[in-house]
Amino acid sequence: MRTLYVKLTSAYFGWYVVAALFFVSFLAVGGRQGFGVFVKTWEDEFATSVSVISVAAAIGWLVNGISQPIYGSFIDRYGGQPVLLAAVVMLGATTVAMSFMTNVYMLMFLYGFLASFASGGLAPATVASILARWFRIKRGLAISIALSGVSAGGMIVVPFMAYVMDYTSWQVSWALI
């Protein structure tokens, strides 16, 4: 037993960072990719059209793209840990707040601006820049493992959100994420 403990604790700490960033990418990007699952439900519930809901998505992609260089600058200035922590907390709070939306304007604000800005801090570019500081050897392997969370999130989180929505409600689905 003692040998196993020594082996587990003697692992390079950067691999724990890889695991954490995999999980963060898994949930953050998986939740963003699940937007389309809710469009029909929101169209009915908010008494609006797909085109208006699509405006929220378009705003979200624009804000996400604009936020990534901002987060890159913050990571250069303050380091990865405080910036990622702030992004994760903001994204978590916004995701829970989305379960309380009552109209499409709240969707545009919460998803289009807040959640999309926060998820910019968890984007592949920022994750890769953080891991590049942790690894000199096996850098490509570390980055690819962490960023495979993006694909895994789309493959697992999106169907999970749809499943939860089918058996409960869209609000419960967003609160669980």
mmCIF file with all atom_site columns, C-alpha atoms in Angstrom:
data_model
loop_
_atom_site.group_PDB
_atom_site.id
_atom_site.type_symbol
_atom_site.label_atom_id
_atom_site.label_alt_id
_atom_site.label_comp_id
_atom_site.label_asym_id
_atom_site.label_entity_id
_atom_site.label_seq_id
_atom_site.pdbx_PDB_ins_code
_atom_site.Cartn_x
_atom_site.Cartn_y
_atom_site.Cartn_z
_atom_site.occupancy
_atom_site.B_iso_or_equiv
_atom_site.pdbx_formal_charge
_atom_site.auth_seq_id
_atom_site.auth_comp_id
_atom_site.auth_asym_id
_atom_site.auth_atom_id
_atom_site.pdbx_PDB_model_num
ATOM 1   C CA . MET A 1 1   ? 0.000   0.000  0.000   1.00 0.00 ? 1   MET A CA 1
ATOM 2   C CA . ARG A 1 2   ? 2.813   2.386  0.855   1.00 0.00 ? 2   ARG A CA 1
ATOM 3   C CA . THR A 1 3   ? 4.402   1.848  -2.559  1.00 0.00 ? 3   THR A CA 1
ATOM 4   C CA . LEU A 1 4   ? 1.142   2.740  -4.304  1.00 0.00 ? 4   LEU A CA 1
ATOM 5   C CA . TYR A 1 5   ? 0.831   5.919  -2.247  1.00 0.00 ? 5   TYR A CA 1
ATOM 6   C CA . VAL A 1 6   ? 4.365   6.972  -3.123  1.00 0.00 ? 6   VAL A CA 1
ATOM 7   C CA . LYS A 1 7   ? 3.722   6.315  -6.825  1.00 0.00 ? 7   LYS A CA 1
ATOM 8   C CA . LEU A 1 8   ? 0.516   8.359  -6.837  1.00 0.00 ? 8   LEU A CA 1
ATOM 9   C CA . THR A 1 9   ? 1.977   11.308 -4.994  1.00 0.00 ? 9   THR A CA 1
ATOM 10  C CA . SER A 1 10  ? 5.215   11.374 -6.951  1.00 0.00 ? 10  SER A CA 1
ATOM 11  C CA . ALA A 1 11  ? 3.437   12.173 -10.231 1.00 0.00 ? 11  ALA A CA 1
ATOM 12  C CA . TYR A 1 12  ? 4.285   15.496 -11.782 1.00 0.00 ? 12  TYR A CA 1
ATOM 13  C CA . PHE A 1 13  ? 1.715   18.076 -10.618 1.00 0.00 ? 13  PHE A CA 1
ATOM 14  C CA . GLY A 1 14  ? 1.232   19.316 -14.176 1.00 0.00 ? 14  GLY A CA 1
ATOM 15  C CA . TRP A 1 15  ? -0.723  16.144 -14.945 1.00 0.00 ? 15  TRP A CA 1
ATOM 16  C CA . TYR A 1 16  ? -3.253  17.098 -12.268 1.00 0.00 ? 16  TYR A CA 1
ATOM 17  C CA . VAL A 1 17  ? -3.580  20.447 -14.022 1.00 0.00 ? 17  VAL A CA 1
ATOM 18  C CA . VAL A 1 18  ? -4.206  18.556 -17.278 1.00 0.00 ? 18  VAL A CA 1
ATOM 19  C CA . ALA A 1 19  ? -6.959  16.520 -15.594 1.00 0.00 ? 19  ALA A CA 1
ATOM 20  C CA . ALA A 1 20  ? -8.585  19.642 -14.131 1.00 0.00 ? 20  ALA A CA 1
ATOM 21  C CA . LEU A 1 21  ? -8.481  21.454 -17.469 1.00 0.00 ? 21  LEU A CA 1
ATOM 22  C CA . PHE A 1 22  ? -9.920  18.393 -19.225 1.00 0.00 ? 22  PHE A CA 1
ATOM 23  C CA . PHE A 1 23  ? -12.876 18.438 -16.809 1.00 0.00 ? 23  PHE A CA 1
ATOM 24  C CA . VAL A 1 24  ? -13.381 22.195 -17.133 1.00 0.00 ? 24  VAL A CA 1
ATOM 25  C CA . SER A 1 25  ? -13.274 21.990 -20.941 1.00 0.00 ? 25  SER A CA 1
ATOM 26  C CA . PHE A 1 26  ? -15.625 19.011 -20.809 1.00 0.00 ? 26  PHE A CA 1
ATOM 27  C CA . LEU A 1 27  ? -18.333 20.914 -18.943 1.00 0.00 ? 27  LEU A CA 1
ATOM 28  C CA . ALA A 1 28  ? -17.823 24.420 -20.309 1.00 0.00 ? 28  ALA A CA 1
ATOM 29  C CA . VAL A 1 29  ? -17.706 23.600 -23.986 1.00 0.00 ? 29  VAL A CA 1
ATOM 30  C CA . GLY A 1 30  ? -20.171 20.736 -23.656 1.00 0.00 ? 30  GLY A CA 1
ATOM 31  C CA . GLY A 1 31  ? -22.687 23.142 -22.138 1.00 0.00 ? 31  GLY A CA 1
ATOM 32  C CA . ARG A 1 32  ? -22.125 25.682 -24.920 1.00 0.00 ? 32  ARG A CA 1
ATOM 33  C CA . GLN A 1 33  ? -22.555 23.051 -27.601 1.00 0.00 ? 33  GLN A CA 1
ATOM 34  C CA . GLY A 1 34  ? -25.854 21.990 -26.031 1.00 0.00 ? 34  GLY A CA 1
ATOM 35  C CA . PHE A 1 35  ? -27.519 25.294 -26.916 1.00 0.00 ? 35  PHE A CA 1
ATOM 36  C CA . GLY A 1 36  ? -29.277 23.816 -29.948 1.00 0.00 ? 36  GLY A CA 1
ATOM 37  C CA . VAL A 1 37  ? -31.046 21.187 -27.857 1.00 0.00 ? 37  VAL A CA 1
ATOM 38  C CA . PHE A 1 38  ? -33.132 23.900 -26.208 1.00 0.00 ? 38  PHE A CA 1
ATOM 39  C CA . VAL A 1 39  ? -34.094 26.037 -29.208 1.00 0.00 ? 39  VAL A CA 1
ATOM 40  C CA . LYS A 1 40  ? -37.490 24.419 -29.895 1.00 0.00 ? 40  LYS A CA 1
ATOM 41  C CA . THR A 1 41  ? -38.401 24.405 -26.205 1.00 0.00 ? 41  THR A CA 1
ATOM 42  C CA . TRP A 1 42  ? -37.437 28.076 -25.793 1.00 0.00 ? 42  TRP A CA 1
ATOM 43  C CA . GLU A 1 43  ? -39.305 28.979 -28.967 1.00 0.00 ? 43  GLU A CA 1
ATOM 44  C CA . ASP A 1 44  ? -42.504 27.569 -27.472 1.00 0.00 ? 44  ASP A CA 1
ATOM 45  C CA . GLU A 1 45  ? -41.978 28.751 -23.916 1.00 0.00 ? 45  GLU A CA 1
ATOM 46  C CA . PHE A 1 46  ? -40.821 32.291 -24.710 1.00 0.00 ? 46  PHE A CA 1
ATOM 47  C CA . ALA A 1 47  ? -43.329 32.667 -27.587 1.00 0.00 ? 47  ALA A CA 1
ATOM 48  C CA . THR A 1 48  ? -40.624 33.795 -29.960 1.00 0.00 ? 48  THR A CA 1
ATOM 49  C CA . SER A 1 49  ? -38.969 32.613 -33.166 1.00 0.00 ? 49  SER A CA 1
ATOM 50  C CA . VAL A 1 50  ? -35.882 30.585 -33.934 1.00 0.00 ? 50  VAL A CA 1
ATOM 51  C CA . SER A 1 51  ? -34.331 33.648 -35.547 1.00 0.00 ? 51  SER A CA 1
ATOM 52  C CA . VAL A 1 52  ? -34.589 35.676 -32.327 1.00 0.00 ? 52  VAL A CA 1
ATOM 53  C CA . ILE A 1 53  ? -33.074 32.808 -30.320 1.00 0.00 ? 53  ILE A CA 1
ATOM 54  C CA . SER A 1 54  ? -30.341 32.600 -32.958 1.00 0.00 ? 54  SER A CA 1
ATOM 55  C CA . VAL A 1 55  ? -29.487 36.223 -32.237 1.00 0.00 ? 55  VAL A CA 1
ATOM 56  C CA . ALA A 1 56  ? -28.595 35.170 -28.694 1.00 0.00 ? 56  ALA A CA 1
ATOM 57  C CA . ALA A 1 57  ? -26.310 32.461 -30.107 1.00 0.00 ? 57  ALA A CA 1
ATOM 58  C CA . ALA A 1 58  ? -24.717 34.906 -32.559 1.00 0.00 ? 58  ALA A CA 1
ATOM 59  C CA . ILE A 1 59  ? -24.095 37.440 -29.799 1.00 0.00 ? 59  ILE A CA 1
ATOM 60  C CA . GLY A 1 60  ? -22.587 34.622 -27.757 1.00 0.00 ? 60  GLY A CA 1
ATOM 61  C CA . TRP A 1 61  ? -20.107 33.599 -30.451 1.00 0.00 ? 61  TRP A CA 1
ATOM 62  C CA . LEU A 1 62  ? -19.110 37.205 -31.042 1.00 0.00 ? 62  LEU A CA 1
ATOM 63  C CA . VAL A 1 63  ? -18.601 37.922 -27.335 1.00 0.00 ? 63  VAL A CA 1
ATOM 64  C CA . ASN A 1 64  ? -16.716 34.650 -26.892 1.00 0.00 ? 64  ASN A CA 1
ATOM 65  C CA . GLY A 1 65  ? -14.348 35.545 -29.707 1.00 0.00 ? 65  GLY A CA 1
ATOM 66  C CA . ILE A 1 66  ? -13.755 39.040 -28.351 1.00 0.00 ? 66  ILE A CA 1
ATOM 67  C CA . SER A 1 67  ? -13.171 37.766 -24.809 1.00 0.00 ? 67  SER A CA 1
ATOM 68  C CA . GLN A 1 68  ? -10.388 35.324 -25.652 1.00 0.00 ? 68  GLN A CA 1
ATOM 69  C CA . PRO A 1 69  ? -7.638  37.909 -26.288 1.00 0.00 ? 69  PRO A CA 1
ATOM 70  C CA . ILE A 1 70  ? -8.758  39.709 -23.141 1.00 0.00 ? 70  ILE A CA 1
ATOM 71  C CA . TYR A 1 71  ? -8.350  36.517 -21.126 1.00 0.00 ? 71  TYR A CA 1
ATOM 72  C CA . GLY A 1 72  ? -4.994  35.871 -22.793 1.00 0.00 ? 72  GLY A CA 1
ATOM 73  C CA . SER A 1 73  ? -3.815  39.256 -21.610 1.00 0.00 ? 73  SER A CA 1
ATOM 74  C CA . PHE A 1 74  ? -5.103  38.575 -18.093 1.00 0.00 ? 74  PHE A CA 1
ATOM 75  C CA . ILE A 1 75  ? -3.314  35.215 -18.010 1.00 0.00 ? 75  ILE A CA 1
ATOM 76  C CA . ASP A 1 76  ? -0.056  36.890 -19.058 1.00 0.00 ? 76  ASP A CA 1
ATOM 77  C CA . ARG A 1 77  ? -0.492  39.503 -16.360 1.00 0.00 ? 77  ARG A CA 1
ATOM 78  C CA . TYR A 1 78  ? -1.970  37.542 -13.424 1.00 0.00 ? 78  TYR A CA 1
ATOM 79  C CA . GLY A 1 79  ? -1.296  33.880 -14.222 1.00 0.00 ? 79  GLY A CA 1
ATOM 80  C CA . GLY A 1 80  ? -3.648  31.094 -15.137 1.00 0.00 ? 80  GLY A CA 1
ATOM 81  C CA . GLN A 1 81  ? -5.051  30.090 -11.765 1.00 0.00 ? 81  GLN A CA 1
ATOM 82  C CA . PRO A 1 82  ? -6.876  33.290 -10.727 1.00 0.00 ? 82  PRO A CA 1
ATOM 83  C CA . VAL A 1 83  ? -8.112  33.956 -14.254 1.00 0.00 ? 83  VAL A CA 1
ATOM 84  C CA . LEU A 1 84  ? -9.477  30.439 -14.743 1.00 0.00 ? 84  LEU A CA 1
ATOM 85  C CA . LEU A 1 85  ? -11.011 30.469 -11.284 1.00 0.00 ? 85  LEU A CA 1
ATOM 86  C CA . ALA A 1 86  ? -12.828 33.723 -12.043 1.00 0.00 ? 86  ALA A CA 1
ATOM 87  C CA . ALA A 1 87  ? -14.018 32.377 -15.409 1.00 0.00 ? 87  ALA A CA 1
ATOM 88  C CA . VAL A 1 88  ? -15.259 29.110 -13.878 1.00 0.00 ? 88  VAL A CA 1
ATOM 89  C CA . VAL A 1 89  ? -17.123 30.891 -11.069 1.00 0.00 ? 89  VAL A CA 1
ATOM 90  C CA . MET A 1 90  ? -18.702 33.360 -13.511 1.00 0.00 ? 90  MET A CA 1
ATOM 91  C CA . LEU A 1 91  ? -19.693 30.580 -15.905 1.00 0.00 ? 91  LEU A CA 1
ATOM 92  C CA . GLY A 1 92  ? -21.129 28.448 -13.100 1.00 0.00 ? 92  GLY A CA 1
ATOM 93  C CA . ALA A 1 93  ? -23.192 31.282 -11.674 1.00 0.00 ? 93  ALA A CA 1
ATOM 94  C CA . THR A 1 94  ? -24.436 32.289 -15.110 1.00 0.00 ? 94  THR A CA 1
ATOM 95  C CA . THR A 1 95  ? -25.345 28.709 -16.016 1.00 0.00 ? 95  THR A CA 1
ATOM 96  C CA . VAL A 1 96  ? -27.417 28.342 -12.864 1.00 0.00 ? 96  VAL A CA 1
ATOM 97  C CA . ALA A 1 97  ? -29.018 31.751 -13.515 1.00 0.00 ? 97  ALA A CA 1
ATOM 98  C CA . MET A 1 98  ? -30.035 30.530 -16.971 1.00 0.00 ? 98  MET A CA 1
ATOM 99  C CA . SER A 1 99  ? -32.330 28.000 -15.331 1.00 0.00 ? 99  SER A CA 1
ATOM 100 C CA . PHE A 1 100 ? -34.408 30.976 -14.098 1.00 0.00 ? 100 PHE A CA 1
ATOM 101 C CA . MET A 1 101 ? -34.837 32.698 -17.486 1.00 0.00 ? 101 MET A CA 1
ATOM 102 C CA . THR A 1 102 ? -38.331 33.886 -18.313 1.00 0.00 ? 102 THR A CA 1
ATOM 103 C CA . ASN A 1 103 ? -37.830 35.514 -21.724 1.00 0.00 ? 103 ASN A CA 1
ATOM 104 C CA . VAL A 1 104 ? -35.546 35.671 -24.717 1.00 0.00 ? 104 VAL A CA 1
ATOM 105 C CA . TYR A 1 105 ? -33.954 38.932 -23.556 1.00 0.00 ? 105 TYR A CA 1
ATOM 106 C CA . MET A 1 106 ? -32.654 37.190 -20.459 1.00 0.00 ? 106 MET A CA 1
ATOM 107 C CA . LEU A 1 107 ? -31.258 34.507 -22.770 1.00 0.00 ? 107 LEU A CA 1
ATOM 108 C CA . MET A 1 108 ? -29.464 37.153 -24.811 1.00 0.00 ? 108 MET A CA 1
ATOM 109 C CA . PHE A 1 109 ? -27.992 38.719 -21.675 1.00 0.00 ? 109 PHE A CA 1
ATOM 110 C CA . LEU A 1 110 ? -27.115 35.569 -19.730 1.00 0.00 ? 110 LEU A CA 1
ATOM 111 C CA . TYR A 1 111 ? -25.978 33.330 -22.580 1.00 0.00 ? 111 TYR A CA 1
ATOM 112 C CA . GLY A 1 112 ? -25.077 35.916 -25.183 1.00 0.00 ? 112 GLY A CA 1
ATOM 113 C CA . PHE A 1 113 ? -22.987 38.128 -22.931 1.00 0.00 ? 113 PHE A CA 1
ATOM 114 C CA . LEU A 1 114 ? -22.166 36.686 -19.508 1.00 0.00 ? 114 LEU A CA 1
ATOM 115 C CA . ALA A 1 115 ? -21.799 32.936 -20.165 1.00 0.00 ? 115 ALA A CA 1
ATOM 116 C CA . SER A 1 116 ? -20.069 33.503 -23.489 1.00 0.00 ? 116 SER A CA 1
ATOM 117 C CA . PHE A 1 117 ? -17.619 35.981 -21.989 1.00 0.00 ? 117 PHE A CA 1
ATOM 118 C CA . ALA A 1 118 ? -16.868 33.591 -19.133 1.00 0.00 ? 118 ALA A CA 1
ATOM 119 C CA . SER A 1 119 ? -16.377 30.606 -21.426 1.00 0.00 ? 119 SER A CA 1
ATOM 120 C CA . GLY A 1 120 ? -13.791 32.617 -23.356 1.00 0.00 ? 120 GLY A CA 1
ATOM 121 C CA . GLY A 1 121 ? -11.544 32.147 -20.337 1.00 0.00 ? 121 GLY A CA 1
ATOM 122 C CA . LEU A 1 122 ? -11.869 28.391 -20.740 1.00 0.00 ? 122 LEU A CA 1
ATOM 123 C CA . ALA A 1 123 ? -11.308 28.353 -24.492 1.00 0.00 ? 123 ALA A CA 1
ATOM 124 C CA . PRO A 1 124 ? -8.761  26.000 -26.075 1.00 0.00 ? 124 PRO A CA 1
ATOM 125 C CA . ALA A 1 125 ? -6.313  28.853 -26.689 1.00 0.00 ? 125 ALA A CA 1
ATOM 126 C CA . THR A 1 126 ? -6.182  29.843 -23.021 1.00 0.00 ? 126 THR A CA 1
ATOM 127 C CA . VAL A 1 127 ? -6.004  26.222 -21.859 1.00 0.00 ? 127 VAL A CA 1
ATOM 128 C CA . ALA A 1 128 ? -3.109  25.580 -24.249 1.00 0.00 ? 128 ALA A CA 1
ATOM 129 C CA . SER A 1 129 ? -1.229  28.667 -23.096 1.00 0.00 ? 129 SER A CA 1
ATOM 130 C CA . ILE A 1 130 ? -1.542  27.616 -19.461 1.00 0.00 ? 130 ILE A CA 1
ATOM 131 C CA . LEU A 1 131 ? -0.340  24.086 -20.168 1.00 0.00 ? 131 LEU A CA 1
ATOM 132 C CA . ALA A 1 132 ? 2.563   25.369 -22.249 1.00 0.00 ? 132 ALA A CA 1
ATOM 133 C CA . ARG A 1 133 ? 3.909   26.883 -19.037 1.00 0.00 ? 133 ARG A CA 1
ATOM 134 C CA . TRP A 1 134 ? 3.633   23.594 -17.160 1.00 0.00 ? 134 TRP A CA 1
ATOM 135 C CA . PHE A 1 135 ? 5.245   21.341 -19.736 1.00 0.00 ? 135 PHE A CA 1
ATOM 136 C CA . ARG A 1 136 ? 8.466   21.429 -21.729 1.00 0.00 ? 136 ARG A CA 1
ATOM 137 C CA . ILE A 1 137 ? 8.558   17.715 -22.360 1.00 0.00 ? 137 ILE A CA 1
ATOM 138 C CA . LYS A 1 138 ? 5.323   16.040 -23.496 1.00 0.00 ? 138 LYS A CA 1
ATOM 139 C CA . ARG A 1 139 ? 3.734   19.452 -24.056 1.00 0.00 ? 139 ARG A CA 1
ATOM 140 C CA . GLY A 1 140 ? 1.788   18.284 -27.112 1.00 0.00 ? 140 GLY A CA 1
ATOM 141 C CA . LEU A 1 141 ? 0.484   15.243 -25.263 1.00 0.00 ? 141 LEU A CA 1
ATOM 142 C CA . ALA A 1 142 ? -0.621  17.306 -22.264 1.00 0.00 ? 142 ALA A CA 1
ATOM 143 C CA . ILE A 1 143 ? -2.404  19.898 -24.393 1.00 0.00 ? 143 ILE A CA 1
ATOM 144 C CA . SER A 1 144 ? -4.117  17.293 -26.541 1.00 0.00 ? 144 SER A CA 1
ATOM 145 C CA . ILE A 1 145 ? -5.347  15.360 -23.507 1.00 0.00 ? 145 ILE A CA 1
ATOM 146 C CA . ALA A 1 146 ? -6.767  18.473 -21.879 1.00 0.00 ? 146 ALA A CA 1
ATOM 147 C CA . LEU A 1 147 ? -8.399  19.670 -25.094 1.00 0.00 ? 147 LEU A CA 1
ATOM 148 C CA . SER A 1 148 ? -9.941  16.291 -25.791 1.00 0.00 ? 148 SER A CA 1
ATOM 149 C CA . GLY A 1 149 ? -12.335 17.368 -23.034 1.00 0.00 ? 149 GLY A CA 1
ATOM 150 C CA . VAL A 1 150 ? -13.906 19.673 -25.623 1.00 0.00 ? 150 VAL A CA 1
ATOM 151 C CA . SER A 1 151 ? -14.872 16.746 -27.871 1.00 0.00 ? 151 SER A CA 1
ATOM 152 C CA . ALA A 1 152 ? -15.833 14.528 -24.963 1.00 0.00 ? 152 ALA A CA 1
ATOM 153 C CA . GLY A 1 153 ? -18.073 17.306 -23.632 1.00 0.00 ? 153 GLY A CA 1
ATOM 154 C CA . GLY A 1 154 ? -19.887 17.601 -26.934 1.00 0.00 ? 154 GLY A CA 1
ATOM 155 C CA . MET A 1 155 ? -20.261 13.848 -27.135 1.00 0.00 ? 155 MET A CA 1
ATOM 156 C CA . ILE A 1 156 ? -21.463 13.281 -23.546 1.00 0.00 ? 156 ILE A CA 1
ATOM 157 C CA . VAL A 1 157 ? -22.809 16.546 -22.089 1.00 0.00 ? 157 VAL A CA 1
ATOM 158 C CA . VAL A 1 158 ? -25.090 17.434 -25.010 1.00 0.00 ? 158 VAL A CA 1
ATOM 159 C CA . PRO A 1 159 ? -27.004 14.106 -24.996 1.00 0.00 ? 159 PRO A CA 1
ATOM 160 C CA . PHE A 1 160 ? -27.077 14.233 -21.185 1.00 0.00 ? 160 PHE A CA 1
ATOM 161 C CA . MET A 1 161 ? -28.663 17.693 -21.274 1.00 0.00 ? 161 MET A CA 1
ATOM 162 C CA . ALA A 1 162 ? -31.237 16.459 -23.799 1.00 0.00 ? 162 ALA A CA 1
ATOM 163 C CA . TYR A 1 163 ? -31.975 13.394 -21.677 1.00 0.00 ? 163 TYR A CA 1
ATOM 164 C CA . VAL A 1 164 ? -32.455 15.446 -18.514 1.00 0.00 ? 164 VAL A CA 1
ATOM 165 C CA . MET A 1 165 ? -34.657 17.925 -20.386 1.00 0.00 ? 165 MET A CA 1
ATOM 166 C CA . ASP A 1 166 ? -36.845 15.116 -21.758 1.00 0.00 ? 166 ASP A CA 1
ATOM 167 C CA . TYR A 1 167 ? -37.505 13.700 -18.304 1.00 0.00 ? 167 TYR A CA 1
ATOM 168 C CA . THR A 1 168 ? -37.620 16.891 -16.255 1.00 0.00 ? 168 THR A CA 1
ATOM 169 C CA . SER A 1 169 ? -37.382 20.378 -17.756 1.00 0.00 ? 169 SER A CA 1
ATOM 170 C CA . TRP A 1 170 ? -34.905 22.619 -19.517 1.00 0.00 ? 170 TRP A CA 1
ATOM 171 C CA . GLN A 1 171 ? -34.448 24.528 -16.244 1.00 0.00 ? 171 GLN A CA 1
ATOM 172 C CA . VAL A 1 172 ? -33.298 21.410 -14.399 1.00 0.00 ? 172 VAL A CA 1
ATOM 173 C CA . SER A 1 173 ? -30.961 20.570 -17.253 1.00 0.00 ? 173 SER A CA 1
ATOM 174 C CA . TRP A 1 174 ? -29.198 23.938 -17.052 1.00 0.00 ? 174 TRP A CA 1
ATOM 175 C CA . ALA A 1 175 ? -29.059 23.837 -13.250 1.00 0.00 ? 175 ALA A CA 1
ATOM 176 C CA . LEU A 1 176 ? -27.383 20.412 -13.350 1.00 0.00 ? 176 LEU A CA 1
ATOM 177 C CA . ILE A 1 177 ? -24.692 21.548 -15.737 1.00 0.00 ? 177 ILE A CA 1
#
